[in-house]
Amino acid sequence: MTCGMLLDLEWEALGRAVRTKDLDGVVHVEDRVVIGVRMLPVLPGDAMGATLREVLAEQGWAAQPDGTMTRDFGAVTATLDAGATTVTVARVVDVEIKWSGSARAIVGDEADERRAKAAAKEQAEKALEAQRAKETAKLEAENAAVLTREEPAVRAAMQEALNRVYRRALEQRARQLGEVESIDERGDVRGGYEVTVVVKA
């Protein structure tokens, strides 16, 4: 006699969970252009530099504790060094970036959980680094465009300031030599500047 058995098998579903890792960072990009400041020594010592700082203060430049002076021009900051020999035009940008990585793991399997966490972290790190490189390239291109656009305004402001410095310095020097009879100033469209001081000896 044949006997048959019917077996019912039930499969227990394996629980799976997603393990994620969130990372964030900051992309810091700083670009600058340095402009040399050269002045004829009409006055001795640091008198020319002191006169320049005085004129720049009248134009809205702010004196800093380290002896430098700064002024914002649009999206850039111009800084006269403490020795009054250079003006640095700079643009500094900081952008926050965030990225996540994820991997599936079997619930309750410690080894698989560790593997999933490590995989999620690695994925997030790679994605964050790719995002950092992309954002850096974008910001560097933006900085170059902004510096190119704003630098002429800084040069023009410095030229105007230097013209005033020479006028004051020449007048002061002339007064040391005798009585000033007249001062004549002339400028041209190319930025040239001429001061004629007549002194009565």
mmCIF file with all atom_site columns, C-alpha atoms in Angstrom:
data_model
loop_
_atom_site.group_PDB
_atom_site.id
_atom_site.type_symbol
_atom_site.label_atom_id
_atom_site.label_alt_id
_atom_site.label_comp_id
_atom_site.label_asym_id
_atom_site.label_entity_id
_atom_site.label_seq_id
_atom_site.pdbx_PDB_ins_code
_atom_site.Cartn_x
_atom_site.Cartn_y
_atom_site.Cartn_z
_atom_site.occupancy
_atom_site.B_iso_or_equiv
_atom_site.pdbx_formal_charge
_atom_site.auth_seq_id
_atom_site.auth_comp_id
_atom_site.auth_asym_id
_atom_site.auth_atom_id
_atom_site.pdbx_PDB_model_num
ATOM 1   C CA . MET A 1 1   ? 0.000  0.000   0.000   1.00 0.00 ? 1   MET A CA 1
ATOM 2   C CA . THR A 1 2   ? 1.344  3.311   -0.997  1.00 0.00 ? 2   THR A CA 1
ATOM 3   C CA . CYS A 1 3   ? 1.259  6.026   1.573   1.00 0.00 ? 3   CYS A CA 1
ATOM 4   C CA . GLY A 1 4   ? 1.595  9.660   0.526   1.00 0.00 ? 4   GLY A CA 1
ATOM 5   C CA . MET A 1 5   ? 2.484  12.665  2.581   1.00 0.00 ? 5   MET A CA 1
ATOM 6   C CA . LEU A 1 6   ? 1.787  16.254  1.761   1.00 0.00 ? 6   LEU A CA 1
ATOM 7   C CA . LEU A 1 7   ? 4.360  18.637  3.190   1.00 0.00 ? 7   LEU A CA 1
ATOM 8   C CA . ASP A 1 8   ? 3.737  22.350  3.382   1.00 0.00 ? 8   ASP A CA 1
ATOM 9   C CA . LEU A 1 9   ? 6.936  24.338  3.503   1.00 0.00 ? 9   LEU A CA 1
ATOM 10  C CA . GLU A 1 10  ? 6.892  27.950  4.610   1.00 0.00 ? 10  GLU A CA 1
ATOM 11  C CA . TRP A 1 11  ? 9.787  30.247  3.821   1.00 0.00 ? 11  TRP A CA 1
ATOM 12  C CA . GLU A 1 12  ? 10.575 32.901  6.336   1.00 0.00 ? 12  GLU A CA 1
ATOM 13  C CA . ALA A 1 13  ? 11.253 36.147  4.487   1.00 0.00 ? 13  ALA A CA 1
ATOM 14  C CA . LEU A 1 14  ? 14.624 37.635  5.202   1.00 0.00 ? 14  LEU A CA 1
ATOM 15  C CA . GLY A 1 15  ? 14.324 41.153  6.570   1.00 0.00 ? 15  GLY A CA 1
ATOM 16  C CA . ARG A 1 16  ? 16.327 43.771  4.648   1.00 0.00 ? 16  ARG A CA 1
ATOM 17  C CA . ALA A 1 17  ? 17.034 47.290  5.643   1.00 0.00 ? 17  ALA A CA 1
ATOM 18  C CA . VAL A 1 18  ? 18.741 50.251  3.991   1.00 0.00 ? 18  VAL A CA 1
ATOM 19  C CA . ARG A 1 19  ? 21.739 51.662  5.796   1.00 0.00 ? 19  ARG A CA 1
ATOM 20  C CA . THR A 1 20  ? 22.603 55.243  4.910   1.00 0.00 ? 20  THR A CA 1
ATOM 21  C CA . LYS A 1 21  ? 25.511 57.563  5.617   1.00 0.00 ? 21  LYS A CA 1
ATOM 22  C CA . ASP A 1 22  ? 25.170 61.338  5.334   1.00 0.00 ? 22  ASP A CA 1
ATOM 23  C CA . LEU A 1 23  ? 28.262 63.470  4.823   1.00 0.00 ? 23  LEU A CA 1
ATOM 24  C CA . ASP A 1 24  ? 28.705 67.190  4.483   1.00 0.00 ? 24  ASP A CA 1
ATOM 25  C CA . GLY A 1 25  ? 31.590 69.529  3.833   1.00 0.00 ? 25  GLY A CA 1
ATOM 26  C CA . VAL A 1 26  ? 32.557 73.027  2.781   1.00 0.00 ? 26  VAL A CA 1
ATOM 27  C CA . VAL A 1 27  ? 34.069 74.051  -0.533  1.00 0.00 ? 27  VAL A CA 1
ATOM 28  C CA . HIS A 1 28  ? 36.428 76.998  0.061   1.00 0.00 ? 28  HIS A CA 1
ATOM 29  C CA . VAL A 1 29  ? 37.642 78.899  -3.001  1.00 0.00 ? 29  VAL A CA 1
ATOM 30  C CA . GLU A 1 30  ? 39.779 82.018  -2.800  1.00 0.00 ? 30  GLU A CA 1
ATOM 31  C CA . ASP A 1 31  ? 41.208 83.884  -5.783  1.00 0.00 ? 31  ASP A CA 1
ATOM 32  C CA . ARG A 1 32  ? 43.141 87.130  -5.871  1.00 0.00 ? 32  ARG A CA 1
ATOM 33  C CA . VAL A 1 33  ? 44.863 89.667  -8.075  1.00 0.00 ? 33  VAL A CA 1
ATOM 34  C CA . VAL A 1 34  ? 47.749 91.728  -6.680  1.00 0.00 ? 34  VAL A CA 1
ATOM 35  C CA . ILE A 1 35  ? 48.282 95.277  -7.949  1.00 0.00 ? 35  ILE A CA 1
ATOM 36  C CA . GLY A 1 36  ? 51.577 97.013  -7.227  1.00 0.00 ? 36  GLY A CA 1
ATOM 37  C CA . VAL A 1 37  ? 51.424 100.523 -5.736  1.00 0.00 ? 37  VAL A CA 1
ATOM 38  C CA . ARG A 1 38  ? 54.409 102.679 -6.646  1.00 0.00 ? 38  ARG A CA 1
ATOM 39  C CA . MET A 1 39  ? 54.772 106.277 -5.513  1.00 0.00 ? 39  MET A CA 1
ATOM 40  C CA . LEU A 1 40  ? 57.522 108.782 -6.202  1.00 0.00 ? 40  LEU A CA 1
ATOM 41  C CA . PRO A 1 41  ? 59.174 109.825 -2.918  1.00 0.00 ? 41  PRO A CA 1
ATOM 42  C CA . VAL A 1 42  ? 57.962 113.420 -3.013  1.00 0.00 ? 42  VAL A CA 1
ATOM 43  C CA . LEU A 1 43  ? 57.862 113.365 0.791   1.00 0.00 ? 43  LEU A CA 1
ATOM 44  C CA . PRO A 1 44  ? 60.417 111.571 2.997   1.00 0.00 ? 44  PRO A CA 1
ATOM 45  C CA . GLY A 1 45  ? 59.956 108.352 4.991   1.00 0.00 ? 45  GLY A CA 1
ATOM 46  C CA . ASP A 1 46  ? 56.461 106.951 5.261   1.00 0.00 ? 46  ASP A CA 1
ATOM 47  C CA . ALA A 1 47  ? 54.818 110.303 4.562   1.00 0.00 ? 47  ALA A CA 1
ATOM 48  C CA . MET A 1 48  ? 53.626 109.199 1.121   1.00 0.00 ? 48  MET A CA 1
ATOM 49  C CA . GLY A 1 49  ? 52.106 106.015 2.555   1.00 0.00 ? 49  GLY A CA 1
ATOM 50  C CA . ALA A 1 50  ? 50.496 107.974 5.388   1.00 0.00 ? 50  ALA A CA 1
ATOM 51  C CA . THR A 1 51  ? 49.004 110.426 2.886   1.00 0.00 ? 51  THR A CA 1
ATOM 52  C CA . LEU A 1 52  ? 47.672 107.547 0.785   1.00 0.00 ? 52  LEU A CA 1
ATOM 53  C CA . ARG A 1 53  ? 46.004 105.993 3.831   1.00 0.00 ? 53  ARG A CA 1
ATOM 54  C CA . GLU A 1 54  ? 44.483 109.365 4.685   1.00 0.00 ? 54  GLU A CA 1
ATOM 55  C CA . VAL A 1 55  ? 43.067 109.762 1.163   1.00 0.00 ? 55  VAL A CA 1
ATOM 56  C CA . LEU A 1 56  ? 41.727 106.188 1.084   1.00 0.00 ? 56  LEU A CA 1
ATOM 57  C CA . ALA A 1 57  ? 39.975 106.728 4.421   1.00 0.00 ? 57  ALA A CA 1
ATOM 58  C CA . GLU A 1 58  ? 38.193 109.696 2.821   1.00 0.00 ? 58  GLU A CA 1
ATOM 59  C CA . GLN A 1 59  ? 37.119 107.382 -0.022  1.00 0.00 ? 59  GLN A CA 1
ATOM 60  C CA . GLY A 1 60  ? 35.517 104.886 2.348   1.00 0.00 ? 60  GLY A CA 1
ATOM 61  C CA . TRP A 1 61  ? 38.367 102.449 2.968   1.00 0.00 ? 61  TRP A CA 1
ATOM 62  C CA . ALA A 1 62  ? 38.414 101.000 6.490   1.00 0.00 ? 62  ALA A CA 1
ATOM 63  C CA . ALA A 1 63  ? 41.575 100.773 8.582   1.00 0.00 ? 63  ALA A CA 1
ATOM 64  C CA . GLN A 1 64  ? 42.218 97.318  10.061  1.00 0.00 ? 64  GLN A CA 1
ATOM 65  C CA . PRO A 1 65  ? 44.083 96.446  13.300  1.00 0.00 ? 65  PRO A CA 1
ATOM 66  C CA . ASP A 1 66  ? 46.990 94.902  11.334  1.00 0.00 ? 66  ASP A CA 1
ATOM 67  C CA . GLY A 1 67  ? 47.687 98.183  9.508   1.00 0.00 ? 67  GLY A CA 1
ATOM 68  C CA . THR A 1 68  ? 45.943 97.212  6.270   1.00 0.00 ? 68  THR A CA 1
ATOM 69  C CA . MET A 1 69  ? 42.980 99.044  4.751   1.00 0.00 ? 69  MET A CA 1
ATOM 70  C CA . THR A 1 70  ? 40.008 97.388  3.039   1.00 0.00 ? 70  THR A CA 1
ATOM 71  C CA . ARG A 1 71  ? 37.063 98.342  0.885   1.00 0.00 ? 71  ARG A CA 1
ATOM 72  C CA . ASP A 1 72  ? 34.436 96.266  -0.899  1.00 0.00 ? 72  ASP A CA 1
ATOM 73  C CA . PHE A 1 73  ? 33.974 96.741  -4.632  1.00 0.00 ? 73  PHE A CA 1
ATOM 74  C CA . GLY A 1 74  ? 30.894 94.804  -5.640  1.00 0.00 ? 74  GLY A CA 1
ATOM 75  C CA . ALA A 1 75  ? 31.612 91.136  -4.941  1.00 0.00 ? 75  ALA A CA 1
ATOM 76  C CA . VAL A 1 76  ? 35.343 91.584  -4.244  1.00 0.00 ? 76  VAL A CA 1
ATOM 77  C CA . THR A 1 77  ? 37.373 93.054  -1.391  1.00 0.00 ? 77  THR A CA 1
ATOM 78  C CA . ALA A 1 78  ? 40.385 95.265  -2.024  1.00 0.00 ? 78  ALA A CA 1
ATOM 79  C CA . THR A 1 79  ? 43.113 95.343  0.631   1.00 0.00 ? 79  THR A CA 1
ATOM 80  C CA . LEU A 1 80  ? 46.003 97.807  0.831   1.00 0.00 ? 80  LEU A CA 1
ATOM 81  C CA . ASP A 1 81  ? 48.896 96.158  2.663   1.00 0.00 ? 81  ASP A CA 1
ATOM 82  C CA . ALA A 1 82  ? 50.397 97.765  5.780   1.00 0.00 ? 82  ALA A CA 1
ATOM 83  C CA . GLY A 1 83  ? 53.398 99.015  3.821   1.00 0.00 ? 83  GLY A CA 1
ATOM 84  C CA . ALA A 1 84  ? 51.198 100.713 1.182   1.00 0.00 ? 84  ALA A CA 1
ATOM 85  C CA . THR A 1 85  ? 53.022 98.826  -1.586  1.00 0.00 ? 85  THR A CA 1
ATOM 86  C CA . THR A 1 86  ? 50.306 96.514  -2.927  1.00 0.00 ? 86  THR A CA 1
ATOM 87  C CA . VAL A 1 87  ? 46.535 96.271  -3.263  1.00 0.00 ? 87  VAL A CA 1
ATOM 88  C CA . THR A 1 88  ? 45.116 92.767  -3.291  1.00 0.00 ? 88  THR A CA 1
ATOM 89  C CA . VAL A 1 89  ? 41.745 92.265  -4.941  1.00 0.00 ? 89  VAL A CA 1
ATOM 90  C CA . ALA A 1 90  ? 40.212 89.056  -3.610  1.00 0.00 ? 90  ALA A CA 1
ATOM 91  C CA . ARG A 1 91  ? 37.031 87.046  -3.745  1.00 0.00 ? 91  ARG A CA 1
ATOM 92  C CA . VAL A 1 92  ? 36.451 84.347  -1.148  1.00 0.00 ? 92  VAL A CA 1
ATOM 93  C CA . VAL A 1 93  ? 33.528 81.911  -1.415  1.00 0.00 ? 93  VAL A CA 1
ATOM 94  C CA . ASP A 1 94  ? 32.457 79.138  0.971   1.00 0.00 ? 94  ASP A CA 1
ATOM 95  C CA . VAL A 1 95  ? 29.692 76.770  -0.102  1.00 0.00 ? 95  VAL A CA 1
ATOM 96  C CA . GLU A 1 96  ? 28.256 73.929  1.971   1.00 0.00 ? 96  GLU A CA 1
ATOM 97  C CA . ILE A 1 97  ? 27.754 70.613  0.202   1.00 0.00 ? 97  ILE A CA 1
ATOM 98  C CA . LYS A 1 98  ? 25.979 67.475  1.391   1.00 0.00 ? 98  LYS A CA 1
ATOM 99  C CA . TRP A 1 99  ? 25.682 63.963  0.040   1.00 0.00 ? 99  TRP A CA 1
ATOM 100 C CA . SER A 1 100 ? 24.340 60.590  1.143   1.00 0.00 ? 100 SER A CA 1
ATOM 101 C CA . GLY A 1 101 ? 25.279 56.989  0.462   1.00 0.00 ? 101 GLY A CA 1
ATOM 102 C CA . SER A 1 102 ? 23.156 53.900  1.007   1.00 0.00 ? 102 SER A CA 1
ATOM 103 C CA . ALA A 1 103 ? 23.406 50.095  0.961   1.00 0.00 ? 103 ALA A CA 1
ATOM 104 C CA . ARG A 1 104 ? 21.027 47.256  1.840   1.00 0.00 ? 104 ARG A CA 1
ATOM 105 C CA . ALA A 1 105 ? 21.719 44.865  4.689   1.00 0.00 ? 105 ALA A CA 1
ATOM 106 C CA . ILE A 1 106 ? 20.109 41.739  6.135   1.00 0.00 ? 106 ILE A CA 1
ATOM 107 C CA . VAL A 1 107 ? 18.482 42.626  9.431   1.00 0.00 ? 107 VAL A CA 1
ATOM 108 C CA . GLY A 1 108 ? 20.128 40.822  12.313  1.00 0.00 ? 108 GLY A CA 1
ATOM 109 C CA . ASP A 1 109 ? 23.235 39.813  10.338  1.00 0.00 ? 109 ASP A CA 1
ATOM 110 C CA . GLU A 1 110 ? 25.957 41.823  12.069  1.00 0.00 ? 110 GLU A CA 1
ATOM 111 C CA . ALA A 1 111 ? 28.579 41.131  9.415   1.00 0.00 ? 111 ALA A CA 1
ATOM 112 C CA . ASP A 1 112 ? 26.233 42.248  6.641   1.00 0.00 ? 112 ASP A CA 1
ATOM 113 C CA . GLU A 1 113 ? 25.224 45.302  8.656   1.00 0.00 ? 113 GLU A CA 1
ATOM 114 C CA . ARG A 1 114 ? 28.912 46.314  8.990   1.00 0.00 ? 114 ARG A CA 1
ATOM 115 C CA . ARG A 1 115 ? 29.461 45.714  5.283   1.00 0.00 ? 115 ARG A CA 1
ATOM 116 C CA . ALA A 1 116 ? 26.421 47.841  4.400   1.00 0.00 ? 116 ALA A CA 1
ATOM 117 C CA . LYS A 1 117 ? 27.511 50.701  6.646   1.00 0.00 ? 117 LYS A CA 1
ATOM 118 C CA . ALA A 1 118 ? 31.008 50.679  5.152   1.00 0.00 ? 118 ALA A CA 1
ATOM 119 C CA . ALA A 1 119 ? 29.591 50.557  1.616   1.00 0.00 ? 119 ALA A CA 1
ATOM 120 C CA . ALA A 1 120 ? 27.217 53.451  2.357   1.00 0.00 ? 120 ALA A CA 1
ATOM 121 C CA . LYS A 1 121 ? 30.073 55.515  3.789   1.00 0.00 ? 121 LYS A CA 1
ATOM 122 C CA . GLU A 1 122 ? 32.330 54.789  0.814   1.00 0.00 ? 122 GLU A CA 1
ATOM 123 C CA . GLN A 1 123 ? 29.556 55.700  -1.617  1.00 0.00 ? 123 GLN A CA 1
ATOM 124 C CA . ALA A 1 124 ? 28.871 58.962  0.230   1.00 0.00 ? 124 ALA A CA 1
ATOM 125 C CA . GLU A 1 125 ? 32.587 59.869  0.340   1.00 0.00 ? 125 GLU A CA 1
ATOM 126 C CA . LYS A 1 126 ? 33.035 59.284  -3.400  1.00 0.00 ? 126 LYS A CA 1
ATOM 127 C CA . ALA A 1 127 ? 29.898 61.255  -4.229  1.00 0.00 ? 127 ALA A CA 1
ATOM 128 C CA . LEU A 1 128 ? 30.917 64.102  -1.900  1.00 0.00 ? 128 LEU A CA 1
ATOM 129 C CA . GLU A 1 129 ? 34.391 64.284  -3.444  1.00 0.00 ? 129 GLU A CA 1
ATOM 130 C CA . ALA A 1 130 ? 32.907 64.376  -6.948  1.00 0.00 ? 130 ALA A CA 1
ATOM 131 C CA . GLN A 1 131 ? 30.519 67.124  -5.842  1.00 0.00 ? 131 GLN A CA 1
ATOM 132 C CA . ARG A 1 132 ? 33.425 69.024  -4.234  1.00 0.00 ? 132 ARG A CA 1
ATOM 133 C CA . ALA A 1 133 ? 35.455 68.907  -7.469  1.00 0.00 ? 133 ALA A CA 1
ATOM 134 C CA . LYS A 1 134 ? 32.452 70.032  -9.521  1.00 0.00 ? 134 LYS A CA 1
ATOM 135 C CA . GLU A 1 135 ? 31.611 72.885  -7.137  1.00 0.00 ? 135 GLU A CA 1
ATOM 136 C CA . THR A 1 136 ? 35.255 73.993  -6.927  1.00 0.00 ? 136 THR A CA 1
ATOM 137 C CA . ALA A 1 137 ? 35.570 74.233  -10.717 1.00 0.00 ? 137 ALA A CA 1
ATOM 138 C CA . LYS A 1 138 ? 32.309 76.190  -10.896 1.00 0.00 ? 138 LYS A CA 1
ATOM 139 C CA . LEU A 1 139 ? 33.346 78.640  -8.169  1.00 0.00 ? 139 LEU A CA 1
ATOM 140 C CA . GLU A 1 140 ? 36.811 79.158  -9.648  1.00 0.00 ? 140 GLU A CA 1
ATOM 141 C CA . ALA A 1 141 ? 35.229 80.089  -12.987 1.00 0.00 ? 141 ALA A CA 1
ATOM 142 C CA . GLU A 1 142 ? 32.844 82.476  -11.222 1.00 0.00 ? 142 GLU A CA 1
ATOM 143 C CA . ASN A 1 143 ? 35.716 84.059  -9.281  1.00 0.00 ? 143 ASN A CA 1
ATOM 144 C CA . ALA A 1 144 ? 37.734 84.623  -12.453 1.00 0.00 ? 144 ALA A CA 1
ATOM 145 C CA . ALA A 1 145 ? 34.759 86.353  -14.107 1.00 0.00 ? 145 ALA A CA 1
ATOM 146 C CA . VAL A 1 146 ? 34.028 88.523  -11.068 1.00 0.00 ? 146 VAL A CA 1
ATOM 147 C CA . LEU A 1 147 ? 37.677 89.547  -10.592 1.00 0.00 ? 147 LEU A CA 1
ATOM 148 C CA . THR A 1 148 ? 37.976 90.430  -14.275 1.00 0.00 ? 148 THR A CA 1
ATOM 149 C CA . ARG A 1 149 ? 34.827 92.557  -14.010 1.00 0.00 ? 149 ARG A CA 1
ATOM 150 C CA . GLU A 1 150 ? 35.655 94.348  -10.727 1.00 0.00 ? 150 GLU A CA 1
ATOM 151 C CA . GLU A 1 151 ? 39.435 94.870  -10.962 1.00 0.00 ? 151 GLU A CA 1
ATOM 152 C CA . PRO A 1 152 ? 39.231 97.927  -13.289 1.00 0.00 ? 152 PRO A CA 1
ATOM 153 C CA . ALA A 1 153 ? 37.082 99.746  -10.711 1.00 0.00 ? 153 ALA A CA 1
ATOM 154 C CA . VAL A 1 154 ? 39.712 99.096  -8.046  1.00 0.00 ? 154 VAL A CA 1
ATOM 155 C CA . ARG A 1 155 ? 42.499 100.336 -10.326 1.00 0.00 ? 155 ARG A CA 1
ATOM 156 C CA . ALA A 1 156 ? 40.499 103.469 -11.160 1.00 0.00 ? 156 ALA A CA 1
ATOM 157 C CA . ALA A 1 157 ? 39.857 104.188 -7.470  1.00 0.00 ? 157 ALA A CA 1
ATOM 158 C CA . MET A 1 158 ? 43.544 103.713 -6.669  1.00 0.00 ? 158 MET A CA 1
ATOM 159 C CA . GLN A 1 159 ? 44.588 106.001 -9.535  1.00 0.00 ? 159 GLN A CA 1
ATOM 160 C CA . GLU A 1 160 ? 42.227 108.686 -8.276  1.00 0.00 ? 160 GLU A CA 1
ATOM 161 C CA . ALA A 1 161 ? 43.623 108.281 -4.770  1.00 0.00 ? 161 ALA A CA 1
ATOM 162 C CA . LEU A 1 162 ? 47.230 108.498 -5.997  1.00 0.00 ? 162 LEU A CA 1
ATOM 163 C CA . ASN A 1 163 ? 46.419 111.677 -7.924  1.00 0.00 ? 163 ASN A CA 1
ATOM 164 C CA . ARG A 1 164 ? 45.171 113.242 -4.687  1.00 0.00 ? 164 ARG A CA 1
ATOM 165 C CA . VAL A 1 165 ? 48.234 111.986 -2.824  1.00 0.00 ? 165 VAL A CA 1
ATOM 166 C CA . TYR A 1 166 ? 50.613 113.604 -5.313  1.00 0.00 ? 166 TYR A CA 1
ATOM 167 C CA . ARG A 1 167 ? 48.696 116.869 -5.211  1.00 0.00 ? 167 ARG A CA 1
ATOM 168 C CA . ARG A 1 168 ? 48.880 117.026 -1.408  1.00 0.00 ? 168 ARG A CA 1
ATOM 169 C CA . ALA A 1 169 ? 52.491 115.903 -1.331  1.00 0.00 ? 169 ALA A CA 1
ATOM 170 C CA . LEU A 1 170 ? 53.568 118.460 -3.947  1.00 0.00 ? 170 LEU A CA 1
ATOM 171 C CA . GLU A 1 171 ? 51.701 121.236 -2.179  1.00 0.00 ? 171 GLU A CA 1
ATOM 172 C CA . GLN A 1 172 ? 53.280 120.289 1.151   1.00 0.00 ? 172 GLN A CA 1
ATOM 173 C CA . ARG A 1 173 ? 56.736 120.113 -0.411  1.00 0.00 ? 173 ARG A CA 1
ATOM 174 C CA . ALA A 1 174 ? 56.227 123.439 -2.165  1.00 0.00 ? 174 ALA A CA 1
ATOM 175 C CA . ARG A 1 175 ? 55.234 125.125 1.099   1.00 0.00 ? 175 ARG A CA 1
ATOM 176 C CA . GLN A 1 176 ? 58.529 123.953 2.566   1.00 0.00 ? 176 GLN A CA 1
ATOM 177 C CA . LEU A 1 177 ? 60.324 125.796 -0.245  1.00 0.00 ? 177 LEU A CA 1
ATOM 178 C CA . GLY A 1 178 ? 58.385 129.041 -0.074  1.00 0.00 ? 178 GLY A CA 1
ATOM 179 C CA . GLU A 1 179 ? 54.994 130.668 -0.519  1.00 0.00 ? 179 GLU A CA 1
ATOM 180 C CA . VAL A 1 180 ? 52.675 128.834 -2.920  1.00 0.00 ? 180 VAL A CA 1
ATOM 181 C CA . GLU A 1 181 ? 51.320 131.224 -5.522  1.00 0.00 ? 181 GLU A CA 1
ATOM 182 C CA . SER A 1 182 ? 49.171 128.801 -7.501  1.00 0.00 ? 182 SER A CA 1
ATOM 183 C CA . ILE A 1 183 ? 48.347 125.126 -8.079  1.00 0.00 ? 183 ILE A CA 1
ATOM 184 C CA . ASP A 1 184 ? 47.115 123.953 -11.463 1.00 0.00 ? 184 ASP A CA 1
ATOM 185 C CA . GLU A 1 185 ? 45.727 120.435 -11.975 1.00 0.00 ? 185 GLU A CA 1
ATOM 186 C CA . ARG A 1 186 ? 45.010 118.745 -15.295 1.00 0.00 ? 186 ARG A CA 1
ATOM 187 C CA . GLY A 1 187 ? 43.858 115.249 -16.173 1.00 0.00 ? 187 GLY A CA 1
ATOM 188 C CA . ASP A 1 188 ? 43.165 113.454 -19.421 1.00 0.00 ? 188 ASP A CA 1
ATOM 189 C CA . VAL A 1 189 ? 40.813 110.699 -20.537 1.00 0.00 ? 189 VAL A CA 1
ATOM 190 C CA . ARG A 1 190 ? 43.617 108.103 -20.410 1.00 0.00 ? 190 ARG A CA 1
ATOM 191 C CA . GLY A 1 191 ? 44.079 108.645 -16.680 1.00 0.00 ? 191 GLY A CA 1
ATOM 192 C CA . GLY A 1 192 ? 47.071 110.976 -16.967 1.00 0.00 ? 192 GLY A CA 1
ATOM 193 C CA . TYR A 1 193 ? 47.369 113.609 -14.267 1.00 0.00 ? 193 TYR A CA 1
ATOM 194 C CA . GLU A 1 194 ? 49.508 116.717 -14.095 1.00 0.00 ? 194 GLU A CA 1
ATOM 195 C CA . VAL A 1 195 ? 50.020 119.139 -11.210 1.00 0.00 ? 195 VAL A CA 1
ATOM 196 C CA . THR A 1 196 ? 51.871 122.420 -11.593 1.00 0.00 ? 196 THR A CA 1
ATOM 197 C CA . VAL A 1 197 ? 52.809 124.278 -8.404  1.00 0.00 ? 197 VAL A CA 1
ATOM 198 C CA . VAL A 1 198 ? 54.176 127.800 -8.615  1.00 0.00 ? 198 VAL A CA 1
ATOM 199 C CA . VAL A 1 199 ? 56.223 128.829 -5.581  1.00 0.00 ? 199 VAL A CA 1
ATOM 200 C CA . LYS A 1 200 ? 57.302 132.334 -4.682  1.00 0.00 ? 200 LYS A CA 1
ATOM 201 C CA . ALA A 1 201 ? 60.791 131.957 -3.277  1.00 0.00 ? 201 ALA A CA 1
#
